[in-house]
Amino acid sequence: MAHDNPHSDDPHHAHAHLPPDPALRVKALETILTKRGLVDPAALDEIIDIYQNKIGPQNGARVVAKAWSDPEFKARLLADADQVLREMDIYGRQGEHMVVVENTPETHNMVVCTLCSCYPWPVLGIPPAWYKSDAYRARAVREPRKVLADFGVTLPEGTKVRVWDSTAEVRYLVLPMRPEGSDGLDEAALAALVNRDSMVGTALTSFPEGTV
Amino acid sequence: MSRVHDMGGRFGDGPVEVDAKDAPVFKEDWHGRALALTLASAGLGQWNIDTSRHMRERLSPQDYTAFSYYEKWLAGVAGLLVETGVLSAHDLQSPESDAEAHPLADRALTADRVATVLASGGPADRPSDVAPQFKPGDKVRTVAHAGNRFVDGGHTRLPSYAAGVEGEVVLYHGTHVFPDRSAHGLGEAPEPLYAVAFPATSLWVIAEDDGDEVVLDLWQSYLEPAT
């Protein structure tokens, strides 16, 4: 394979100078960078802790539940998501320019990044493996309905699909439809119904959860 | 003329393997470490997000296909460190050797600054003197070939599947850094950015459903007025 015989002046083969096992490769790189004072291992622990435990789809679920509960909030969210999310203290890396797109009986929205793995981190966290997979990246734009079928989702007859390919620094969040029968629920109970995939557009929401 | 990462519309990938609902954020410990190393190294300020994407895209098709997601990130950050001269290939080969503090060490991201740095983000919108040529509702056509106009084989964010296609502007995002220049040290060259909707029937030989659409964010340089 190409990375077994690197050209030493080829930066895109630089990885070939590191050990072949990826876990050891990370460790080697961390060791080198730490020794030179370029990386603080405690800062790495902190980054991992934040994305593992603090920033995740619970943020997006809070936004969706509020939009389902408050029509004025929803209107502002759809018109200027950046402003509204900042008011909720949701902002940061990979979510600097946000647009929220609303699912309706007429239109189902779905988000992909065919060129890499762009994803709205501050509202959804780090993307799941399927979102970054070749199969999803390749197929979501050409056959979104067959991709939805892989997730067990069938759209009602007459619903059109709009796929958003995240080619710039704008990040998209899908506002799923509020499930029928959820009328009496407060925001916290509604937030519990909102699953991550429904905010990417590869799942629907239901009440009680799991009935779709 | 495309690269391997430009896979939108490609046939043959098989079903999407959906993760278990309770799948951990990082399946292996080294995944989180690779992500964190990448973010911390970017904090040294020697490259930008466009350079960084382009480095991953320049992996050979064999490596790009064979590598798992975070292996691509690792290869990317190793490549960037060497290309920008932060480290040498020799440094990478000798992790156990003694080393002196690096001239960039005072820029290292410290644990106490992590939360603030991640929360402050890195917006891509910039003031620009390039006037918007289009507005929502306008019909536009993408340029005939997806590719960097400044550097042969360079970075671009117009996917091949959407080249030479007619669509309609649905959103104007303001003026954003232009990756085709920014990835190559040619300045940020901010220009108008639009969301453009394309009918599935215009993009694909056989559309899955006639009413469906794909929307892409496209810079003004990728667009011409539709005639």
Tab-separated table of C-alpha atoms in Angstrom:
chain	number	residue	atom	x	y	z
A	1	MET	CA	0.000	0.000	0.000
A	2	ALA	CA	1.056	3.555	-0.671
A	3	HIS	CA	1.645	4.380	2.991
A	4	ASP	CA	4.164	1.562	3.372
A	5	ASN	CA	6.561	3.243	0.983
A	6	PRO	CA	6.307	6.930	1.686
A	7	HIS	CA	8.170	9.672	-0.073
A	8	SER	CA	9.726	11.645	2.738
A	9	ASP	CA	8.881	14.986	1.110
A	10	ASP	CA	5.223	14.142	0.582
A	11	PRO	CA	3.104	15.716	3.349
A	12	HIS	CA	0.028	13.687	2.493
A	13	HIS	CA	2.084	10.581	3.164
A	14	ALA	CA	3.497	11.967	6.423
A	15	HIS	CA	1.337	9.516	8.371
A	16	ALA	CA	3.449	6.687	6.939
A	17	HIS	CA	6.291	7.714	9.237
A	18	LEU	CA	4.122	6.859	12.226
A	19	PRO	CA	3.330	3.332	13.485
A	20	PRO	CA	0.767	1.436	11.349
A	21	ASP	CA	-1.645	0.638	14.201
A	22	PRO	CA	-3.914	3.694	14.536
A	23	ALA	CA	-4.017	3.651	18.341
A	24	LEU	CA	-0.214	3.606	18.447
A	25	ARG	CA	-0.070	6.229	15.705
A	26	VAL	CA	-2.140	8.628	17.830
A	27	LYS	CA	0.016	7.891	20.829
A	28	ALA	CA	3.233	8.514	18.897
A	29	LEU	CA	1.968	11.824	17.569
A	30	GLU	CA	0.736	12.901	20.999
A	31	THR	CA	4.122	11.999	22.512
A	32	ILE	CA	6.023	14.040	19.938
A	33	LEU	CA	3.753	17.070	20.212
A	34	THR	CA	3.731	16.937	24.001
A	35	LYS	CA	7.526	16.718	24.234
A	36	ARG	CA	7.872	19.789	22.067
A	37	GLY	CA	5.356	21.665	24.199
A	38	LEU	CA	2.865	21.940	21.327
A	39	VAL	CA	0.106	19.944	22.966
A	40	ASP	CA	-1.066	19.745	26.552
A	41	PRO	CA	-2.438	16.227	27.271
A	42	ALA	CA	-4.788	17.735	29.865
A	43	ALA	CA	-6.267	19.928	27.111
A	44	LEU	CA	-6.917	16.793	25.039
A	45	ASP	CA	-8.709	15.211	28.015
A	46	GLU	CA	-10.810	18.359	28.322
A	47	ILE	CA	-11.767	18.386	24.604
A	48	ILE	CA	-12.791	14.729	24.806
A	49	ASP	CA	-14.794	15.310	27.988
A	50	ILE	CA	-16.682	18.226	26.425
A	51	TYR	CA	-17.724	16.329	23.296
A	52	GLN	CA	-18.346	13.078	25.146
A	53	ASN	CA	-20.338	14.453	28.040
A	54	LYS	CA	-21.393	18.079	27.608
A	55	ILE	CA	-22.187	18.980	24.007
A	56	GLY	CA	-24.612	16.630	22.283
A	57	PRO	CA	-28.110	16.144	20.849
A	58	GLN	CA	-29.680	17.155	24.159
A	59	ASN	CA	-28.923	20.745	23.087
A	60	GLY	CA	-30.781	20.343	19.806
A	61	ALA	CA	-33.648	18.582	21.574
A	62	ARG	CA	-34.049	21.581	23.872
A	63	VAL	CA	-34.331	23.861	20.838
A	64	VAL	CA	-36.856	21.620	19.094
A	65	ALA	CA	-39.012	21.234	22.210
A	66	LYS	CA	-39.102	24.994	22.663
A	67	ALA	CA	-40.035	25.493	19.003
A	68	TRP	CA	-42.878	22.974	19.385
A	69	SER	CA	-44.132	24.788	22.485
A	70	ASP	CA	-43.775	28.416	21.494
A	71	PRO	CA	-44.907	29.576	18.017
A	72	GLU	CA	-43.232	32.964	18.373
A	73	PHE	CA	-39.920	31.303	19.277
A	74	LYS	CA	-40.303	28.927	16.330
A	75	ALA	CA	-40.879	31.784	13.897
A	76	ARG	CA	-37.766	33.576	15.133
A	77	LEU	CA	-35.736	30.352	15.058
A	78	LEU	CA	-36.639	29.688	11.424
A	79	ALA	CA	-35.947	33.311	10.482
A	80	ASP	CA	-32.648	33.804	12.351
A	81	ALA	CA	-31.315	30.678	14.048
A	82	ASP	CA	-27.943	32.251	14.902
A	83	GLN	CA	-29.513	34.952	17.022
A	84	VAL	CA	-31.940	32.620	18.794
A	85	LEU	CA	-29.363	29.915	19.522
A	86	ARG	CA	-26.967	32.488	20.952
A	87	GLU	CA	-29.728	33.620	23.289
A	88	MET	CA	-29.902	29.994	24.481
A	89	ASP	CA	-26.112	29.986	24.887
A	90	ILE	CA	-25.730	27.429	22.085
A	91	TYR	CA	-22.830	28.430	19.881
A	92	GLY	CA	-19.303	27.364	19.039
A	93	ARG	CA	-17.092	25.386	16.753
A	94	GLN	CA	-18.881	23.907	13.723
A	95	GLY	CA	-22.049	25.812	14.497
A	96	GLU	CA	-21.080	29.387	13.706
A	97	HIS	CA	-23.690	29.816	10.972
A	98	MET	CA	-26.880	27.912	11.647
A	99	VAL	CA	-30.037	27.455	9.601
A	100	VAL	CA	-33.039	25.511	10.930
A	101	VAL	CA	-35.269	23.830	8.332
A	102	GLU	CA	-38.775	22.732	9.216
A	103	ASN	CA	-40.337	19.411	8.334
A	104	THR	CA	-43.969	19.626	7.232
A	105	PRO	CA	-46.464	17.160	5.753
A	106	GLU	CA	-45.352	18.484	2.339
A	107	THR	CA	-41.547	18.518	2.796
A	108	HIS	CA	-39.127	16.259	4.631
A	109	ASN	CA	-35.622	17.682	5.134
A	110	MET	CA	-32.469	15.620	5.442
A	111	VAL	CA	-28.873	16.765	5.993
A	112	VAL	CA	-25.645	15.303	4.591
A	113	CYS	CA	-22.090	16.378	3.841
A	114	THR	CA	-21.061	14.561	0.668
A	115	LEU	CA	-17.544	16.076	0.612
A	116	CYS	CA	-16.519	15.428	4.228
A	117	SER	CA	-18.452	15.296	7.493
A	118	CYS	CA	-19.815	18.789	8.241
A	119	TYR	CA	-22.333	18.583	11.096
A	120	PRO	CA	-23.746	21.096	13.604
A	121	TRP	CA	-21.625	20.259	16.659
A	122	PRO	CA	-23.050	22.751	19.188
A	123	VAL	CA	-26.585	21.369	18.753
A	124	LEU	CA	-25.870	17.702	17.976
A	125	GLY	CA	-22.317	16.962	19.142
A	126	ILE	CA	-19.896	14.805	17.180
A	127	PRO	CA	-21.542	13.029	14.229
A	128	PRO	CA	-22.343	9.318	14.490
A	129	ALA	CA	-20.382	6.852	12.342
A	130	TRP	CA	-23.210	6.404	9.831
A	131	TYR	CA	-23.254	10.125	9.036
A	132	LYS	CA	-19.547	9.958	8.138
A	133	SER	CA	-19.843	6.691	6.194
A	134	ASP	CA	-19.227	6.497	2.470
A	135	ALA	CA	-22.638	4.886	1.976
A	136	TYR	CA	-24.517	7.798	3.548
A	137	ARG	CA	-22.379	10.467	1.893
A	138	ALA	CA	-22.669	8.844	-1.529
A	139	ARG	CA	-26.334	7.886	-1.466
A	140	ALA	CA	-28.228	10.510	0.570
A	141	VAL	CA	-28.310	12.994	-2.315
A	142	ARG	CA	-29.259	10.520	-5.062
A	143	GLU	CA	-31.623	8.147	-3.290
A	144	PRO	CA	-32.705	9.679	0.008
A	145	ARG	CA	-35.804	7.490	0.211
A	146	LYS	CA	-33.810	4.270	-0.004
A	147	VAL	CA	-31.433	5.663	2.605
A	148	LEU	CA	-34.419	6.466	4.840
A	149	ALA	CA	-35.540	2.859	4.369
A	150	ASP	CA	-32.166	1.752	5.801
A	151	PHE	CA	-33.234	3.675	8.936
A	152	GLY	CA	-36.655	2.027	8.878
A	153	VAL	CA	-38.365	5.257	7.793
A	154	THR	CA	-41.063	5.458	5.119
A	155	LEU	CA	-42.467	8.886	4.323
A	156	PRO	CA	-46.180	9.412	3.774
A	157	GLU	CA	-47.302	9.479	0.139
A	158	GLY	CA	-46.963	12.966	-1.322
A	159	THR	CA	-44.146	14.181	0.932
A	160	LYS	CA	-41.246	15.553	-1.067
A	161	VAL	CA	-37.651	15.266	0.128
A	162	ARG	CA	-35.245	18.152	0.308
A	163	VAL	CA	-31.650	17.061	0.995
A	164	TRP	CA	-29.237	19.729	2.262
A	165	ASP	CA	-25.634	19.032	1.258
A	166	SER	CA	-23.451	20.996	3.723
A	167	THR	CA	-20.859	22.325	1.290
A	168	ALA	CA	-19.971	25.548	3.167
A	169	GLU	CA	-19.649	26.622	6.821
A	170	VAL	CA	-23.421	26.869	7.216
A	171	ARG	CA	-24.791	24.063	9.384
A	172	TYR	CA	-28.341	22.770	9.157
A	173	LEU	CA	-30.636	21.483	11.892
A	174	VAL	CA	-33.904	19.783	10.987
A	175	LEU	CA	-36.937	20.786	13.023
A	176	PRO	CA	-38.956	17.550	13.060
A	177	MET	CA	-42.752	17.531	13.114
A	178	ARG	CA	-44.277	17.431	16.567
A	179	PRO	CA	-45.735	13.971	17.098
A	180	GLU	CA	-49.476	13.557	17.312
A	181	GLY	CA	-50.819	12.951	20.792
A	182	SER	CA	-48.107	15.035	22.473
A	183	ASP	CA	-50.401	18.014	23.133
A	184	GLY	CA	-50.300	18.113	26.908
A	185	LEU	CA	-46.545	17.665	27.316
A	186	ASP	CA	-44.272	20.345	28.707
A	187	GLU	CA	-40.921	21.282	27.142
A	188	ALA	CA	-38.888	18.820	29.193
A	189	ALA	CA	-41.186	15.930	28.249
A	190	LEU	CA	-41.159	17.016	24.608
A	191	ALA	CA	-37.358	17.235	24.580
A	192	ALA	CA	-37.231	13.612	25.705
A	193	LEU	CA	-39.137	12.634	22.526
A	194	VAL	CA	-36.600	14.258	20.212
A	195	ASN	CA	-33.976	11.813	19.020
A	196	ARG	CA	-30.724	12.845	17.355
A	197	ASP	CA	-31.469	11.284	13.992
A	198	SER	CA	-34.757	13.183	13.683
A	199	MET	CA	-32.735	16.415	13.778
A	200	VAL	CA	-30.589	15.175	10.875
A	201	GLY	CA	-33.693	14.014	9.031
A	202	THR	CA	-33.121	10.257	9.101
A	203	ALA	CA	-35.775	9.555	11.727
A	204	LEU	CA	-39.206	10.817	12.674
A	205	THR	CA	-40.437	11.592	16.163
A	206	SER	CA	-43.287	9.748	17.800
A	207	PHE	CA	-45.352	9.682	20.966
A	208	PRO	CA	-44.975	7.513	22.890
A	209	GLU	CA	-41.386	7.354	21.687
A	210	GLY	CA	-40.600	4.481	19.361
A	211	THR	CA	-44.070	4.022	17.879
A	212	VAL	CA	-43.120	5.129	14.357
B	1	MET	CA	-10.660	15.315	-12.570
B	2	SER	CA	-12.424	14.675	-9.296
B	3	ARG	CA	-10.931	13.360	-6.094
B	4	VAL	CA	-12.022	10.358	-4.098
B	5	HIS	CA	-13.760	12.365	-1.373
B	6	ASP	CA	-16.198	13.819	-3.929
B	7	MET	CA	-18.563	10.870	-3.669
B	8	GLY	CA	-22.066	12.381	-3.780
B	9	GLY	CA	-24.285	10.249	-6.043
B	10	ARG	CA	-21.770	7.415	-6.387
B	11	PHE	CA	-23.145	3.916	-6.909
B	12	GLY	CA	-22.142	0.708	-5.179
B	13	ASP	CA	-21.723	1.589	-1.510
B	14	GLY	CA	-24.448	-0.678	-0.168
B	15	PRO	CA	-26.730	-0.028	2.790
B	16	VAL	CA	-26.040	2.588	5.460
B	17	GLU	CA	-24.988	0.776	8.616
B	18	VAL	CA	-26.941	2.530	11.327
B	19	ASP	CA	-25.211	2.710	14.710
B	20	ALA	CA	-26.886	1.346	17.802
B	21	LYS	CA	-28.891	4.033	19.632
B	22	ASP	CA	-26.588	3.823	22.646
B	23	ALA	CA	-23.345	3.793	20.618
B	24	PRO	CA	-20.632	5.764	22.406
B	25	VAL	CA	-19.558	9.121	20.953
B	26	PHE	CA	-16.065	7.698	20.465
B	27	LYS	CA	-16.112	3.989	19.682
B	28	GLU	CA	-12.423	3.607	20.586
B	29	ASP	CA	-10.414	5.720	23.009
B	30	TRP	CA	-8.013	6.694	20.239
B	31	HIS	CA	-10.887	8.170	18.187
B	32	GLY	CA	-11.436	10.875	20.781
B	33	ARG	CA	-7.692	11.339	21.101
B	34	ALA	CA	-7.332	11.782	17.321
B	35	LEU	CA	-10.103	14.367	17.267
B	36	ALA	CA	-8.651	16.232	20.233
B	37	LEU	CA	-5.114	16.173	18.788
B	38	THR	CA	-6.456	17.589	15.535
B	39	LEU	CA	-8.316	20.415	17.268
B	40	ALA	CA	-5.401	21.213	19.566
B	41	SER	CA	-2.925	21.227	16.665
B	42	ALA	CA	-5.174	23.514	14.636
B	43	GLY	CA	-4.985	25.894	17.594
B	44	LEU	CA	-1.304	26.475	16.778
B	45	GLY	CA	-2.639	28.693	13.996
B	46	GLN	CA	-0.527	27.315	11.157
B	47	TRP	CA	-3.441	26.327	8.908
B	48	ASN	CA	-7.144	26.962	8.438
B	49	ILE	CA	-10.177	24.696	8.010
B	50	ASP	CA	-9.906	24.769	4.208
B	51	THR	CA	-6.223	23.750	4.216
B	52	SER	CA	-7.120	21.042	6.667
B	53	ARG	CA	-9.961	19.619	4.530
B	54	HIS	CA	-7.759	19.737	1.469
B	55	MET	CA	-5.006	17.785	3.225
B	56	ARG	CA	-7.451	14.916	3.895
B	57	GLU	CA	-8.703	15.088	0.321
B	58	ARG	CA	-5.162	14.687	-0.961
B	59	LEU	CA	-4.784	11.259	0.570
B	60	SER	CA	-4.358	8.731	-2.206
B	61	PRO	CA	-7.629	7.084	-3.251
B	62	GLN	CA	-6.267	3.819	-1.841
B	63	ASP	CA	-5.550	5.346	1.578
B	64	TYR	CA	-8.747	7.412	1.633
B	65	THR	CA	-10.815	4.302	0.987
B	66	ALA	CA	-8.897	2.000	3.312
B	67	PHE	CA	-8.626	4.396	6.259
B	68	SER	CA	-11.306	4.625	8.899
B	69	TYR	CA	-12.663	8.093	9.626
B	70	TYR	CA	-10.261	9.027	12.399
B	71	GLU	CA	-7.321	7.486	10.550
B	72	LYS	CA	-8.021	10.078	7.853
B	73	TRP	CA	-7.981	12.797	10.510
B	74	LEU	CA	-4.678	11.507	11.843
B	75	ALA	CA	-3.136	11.355	8.403
B	76	GLY	CA	-4.464	14.865	7.847
B	77	VAL	CA	-2.966	16.361	10.973
B	78	ALA	CA	0.375	14.571	10.453
B	79	GLY	CA	0.457	15.913	6.888
B	80	LEU	CA	-0.378	19.453	8.006
B	81	LEU	CA	2.278	19.445	10.723
B	82	VAL	CA	4.904	18.411	8.179
B	83	GLU	CA	3.692	20.587	5.323
B	84	THR	CA	3.659	23.713	7.482
B	85	GLY	CA	7.104	22.841	8.862
B	86	VAL	CA	5.939	22.518	12.467
B	87	LEU	CA	7.450	19.022	12.515
B	88	SER	CA	9.724	17.167	10.131
B	89	ALA	CA	9.259	13.651	8.816
B	90	HIS	CA	12.242	12.783	11.011
B	91	ASP	CA	10.387	14.055	14.105
B	92	LEU	CA	7.500	11.728	13.300
B	93	GLN	CA	9.813	8.762	13.044
B	94	SER	CA	11.503	9.378	16.382
B	95	PRO	CA	8.901	9.921	19.098
B	96	GLU	CA	11.273	8.646	21.766
B	97	SER	CA	14.111	11.049	21.006
B	98	ASP	CA	14.762	13.989	23.304
B	99	ALA	CA	13.436	17.231	22.004
B	100	GLU	CA	13.582	20.882	22.897
B	101	ALA	CA	10.614	23.156	23.307
B	102	HIS	CA	9.190	24.198	19.949
B	103	PRO	CA	9.148	27.902	18.918
B	104	LEU	CA	5.343	27.635	18.721
B	105	ALA	CA	5.042	26.134	22.209
B	106	ASP	CA	3.696	29.376	23.661
B	107	ARG	CA	0.651	28.941	21.419
B	108	ALA	CA	-0.222	25.492	22.766
B	109	LEU	CA	-3.837	25.158	23.843
B	110	THR	CA	-3.970	24.732	27.603
B	111	ALA	CA	-6.691	22.821	29.419
B	112	ASP	CA	-8.104	25.931	31.079
B	113	ARG	CA	-8.727	27.591	27.697
B	114	VAL	CA	-10.381	24.637	25.943
B	115	ALA	CA	-14.008	25.355	26.828
B	116	THR	CA	-13.679	29.012	25.832
B	117	VAL	CA	-11.921	28.246	22.560
B	118	LEU	CA	-14.490	25.621	21.528
B	119	ALA	CA	-17.357	27.901	22.514
B	120	SER	CA	-15.995	30.874	20.614
B	121	GLY	CA	-15.910	29.038	17.262
B	122	GLY	CA	-14.415	30.370	14.068
B	123	PRO	CA	-16.973	32.203	11.952
B	124	ALA	CA	-16.416	32.197	8.169
B	125	ASP	CA	-18.397	35.318	7.288
B	126	ARG	CA	-16.352	38.382	6.395
B	127	PRO	CA	-17.088	41.813	4.975
B	128	SER	CA	-16.602	41.822	1.213
B	129	ASP	CA	-16.696	44.328	-1.600
B	130	VAL	CA	-18.051	41.682	-3.971
B	131	ALA	CA	-21.691	42.621	-4.546
B	132	PRO	CA	-24.308	39.847	-4.545
B	133	GLN	CA	-25.262	39.073	-8.117
B	134	PHE	CA	-28.272	36.914	-7.193
B	135	LYS	CA	-31.187	36.869	-4.774
B	136	PRO	CA	-33.604	34.185	-3.601
B	137	GLY	CA	-35.876	33.160	-6.468
B	138	ASP	CA	-33.217	33.721	-9.153
B	139	LYS	CA	-32.442	30.910	-11.574
B	140	VAL	CA	-28.758	30.072	-11.723
B	141	ARG	CA	-26.518	27.494	-13.343
B	142	THR	CA	-23.385	26.013	-11.781
B	143	VAL	CA	-20.174	26.152	-13.783
B	144	ALA	CA	-19.668	23.238	-16.163
B	145	HIS	CA	-16.756	21.619	-14.302
B	146	ALA	CA	-16.183	21.290	-10.583
B	147	GLY	CA	-12.583	22.157	-9.899
B	148	ASN	CA	-10.269	24.761	-8.466
B	149	ARG	CA	-9.660	27.598	-10.964
B	150	PHE	CA	-6.450	28.776	-9.279
B	151	VAL	CA	-4.545	25.593	-8.441
B	152	ASP	CA	-4.624	22.461	-10.578
B	153	GLY	CA	-6.209	19.717	-8.491
B	154	GLY	CA	-6.826	22.231	-5.712
B	155	HIS	CA	-9.608	22.443	-3.156
B	156	THR	CA	-13.162	23.257	-4.163
B	157	ARG	CA	-16.562	22.877	-2.540
B	158	LEU	CA	-18.635	22.399	-5.682
B	159	PRO	CA	-19.274	18.645	-5.795
B	160	SER	CA	-18.960	17.045	-9.241
B	161	TYR	CA	-22.547	15.823	-9.203
B	162	ALA	CA	-23.794	19.420	-9.062
B	163	ALA	CA	-21.638	20.881	-11.852
B	164	GLY	CA	-23.346	22.337	-14.930
B	165	VAL	CA	-26.832	22.127	-13.442
B	166	GLU	CA	-29.640	24.691	-13.288
B	167	GLY	CA	-31.215	25.502	-9.938
B	168	GLU	CA	-32.889	28.251	-7.942
B	169	VAL	CA	-31.431	30.395	-5.165
B	170	VAL	CA	-33.346	29.759	-1.922
B	171	LEU	CA	-31.200	31.569	0.682
B	172	TYR	CA	-28.549	34.249	0.721
B	173	HIS	CA	-26.010	33.612	3.510
B	174	GLY	CA	-23.966	36.814	3.259
B	175	THR	CA	-20.307	36.920	2.233
B	176	HIS	CA	-18.051	34.047	3.332
B	177	VAL	CA	-14.377	33.077	3.005
B	178	PHE	CA	-13.856	31.420	-0.400
B	179	PRO	CA	-12.303	27.956	0.181
B	180	ASP	CA	-10.853	27.676	-3.337
B	181	ARG	CA	-8.447	30.484	-2.440
B	182	SER	CA	-8.244	30.114	1.332
B	183	ALA	CA	-7.068	26.481	1.148
B	184	HIS	CA	-4.021	27.539	-0.844
B	185	GLY	CA	-2.762	30.632	0.966
B	186	LEU	CA	-4.352	32.886	-1.672
B	187	GLY	CA	-6.222	35.043	0.823
B	188	GLU	CA	-9.727	34.726	2.210
B	189	ALA	CA	-11.336	36.451	-0.801
B	190	PRO	CA	-14.811	36.528	0.808
B	191	GLU	CA	-17.714	36.546	-1.620
B	192	PRO	CA	-21.486	35.968	-1.624
B	193	LEU	CA	-22.675	32.511	-0.599
B	194	TYR	CA	-26.098	31.108	-1.475
B	195	ALA	CA	-28.168	28.019	-0.819
B	196	VAL	CA	-29.274	26.791	-4.238
B	197	ALA	CA	-31.989	24.149	-4.771
B	198	PHE	CA	-31.676	21.699	-7.656
B	199	PRO	CA	-34.438	19.370	-8.823
B	200	ALA	CA	-33.442	15.700	-8.472
B	201	THR	CA	-34.532	15.337	-12.089
B	202	SER	CA	-31.762	17.750	-13.173
B	203	LEU	CA	-29.047	16.085	-11.092
B	204	TRP	CA	-29.585	12.407	-11.812
B	205	VAL	CA	-30.142	10.351	-14.951
B	206	ILE	CA	-32.920	8.525	-13.139
B	207	ALA	CA	-34.350	10.517	-10.226
B	208	GLU	CA	-35.663	8.545	-7.275
B	209	ASP	CA	-38.717	10.824	-7.067
B	210	ASP	CA	-39.601	13.634	-9.437
B	211	GLY	CA	-40.544	16.141	-6.727
B	212	ASP	CA	-37.355	15.810	-4.659
B	213	GLU	CA	-34.608	18.417	-4.438
B	214	VAL	CA	-31.032	18.759	-3.263
B	215	VAL	CA	-29.868	22.074	-1.813
B	216	LEU	CA	-26.183	23.044	-1.784
B	217	ASP	CA	-24.357	26.051	-0.357
B	218	LEU	CA	-22.486	27.601	-3.273
B	219	TRP	CA	-20.222	30.600	-3.661
B	220	GLN	CA	-20.999	33.169	-6.341
B	221	SER	CA	-17.889	32.113	-8.330
B	222	TYR	CA	-19.527	28.714	-8.887
B	223	LEU	CA	-22.654	30.283	-10.377
B	224	GLU	CA	-23.791	31.913	-13.596
B	225	PRO	CA	-27.182	33.389	-14.402
B	226	ALA	CA	-29.377	30.744	-16.029
B	227	THR	CA	-30.379	31.765	-19.522
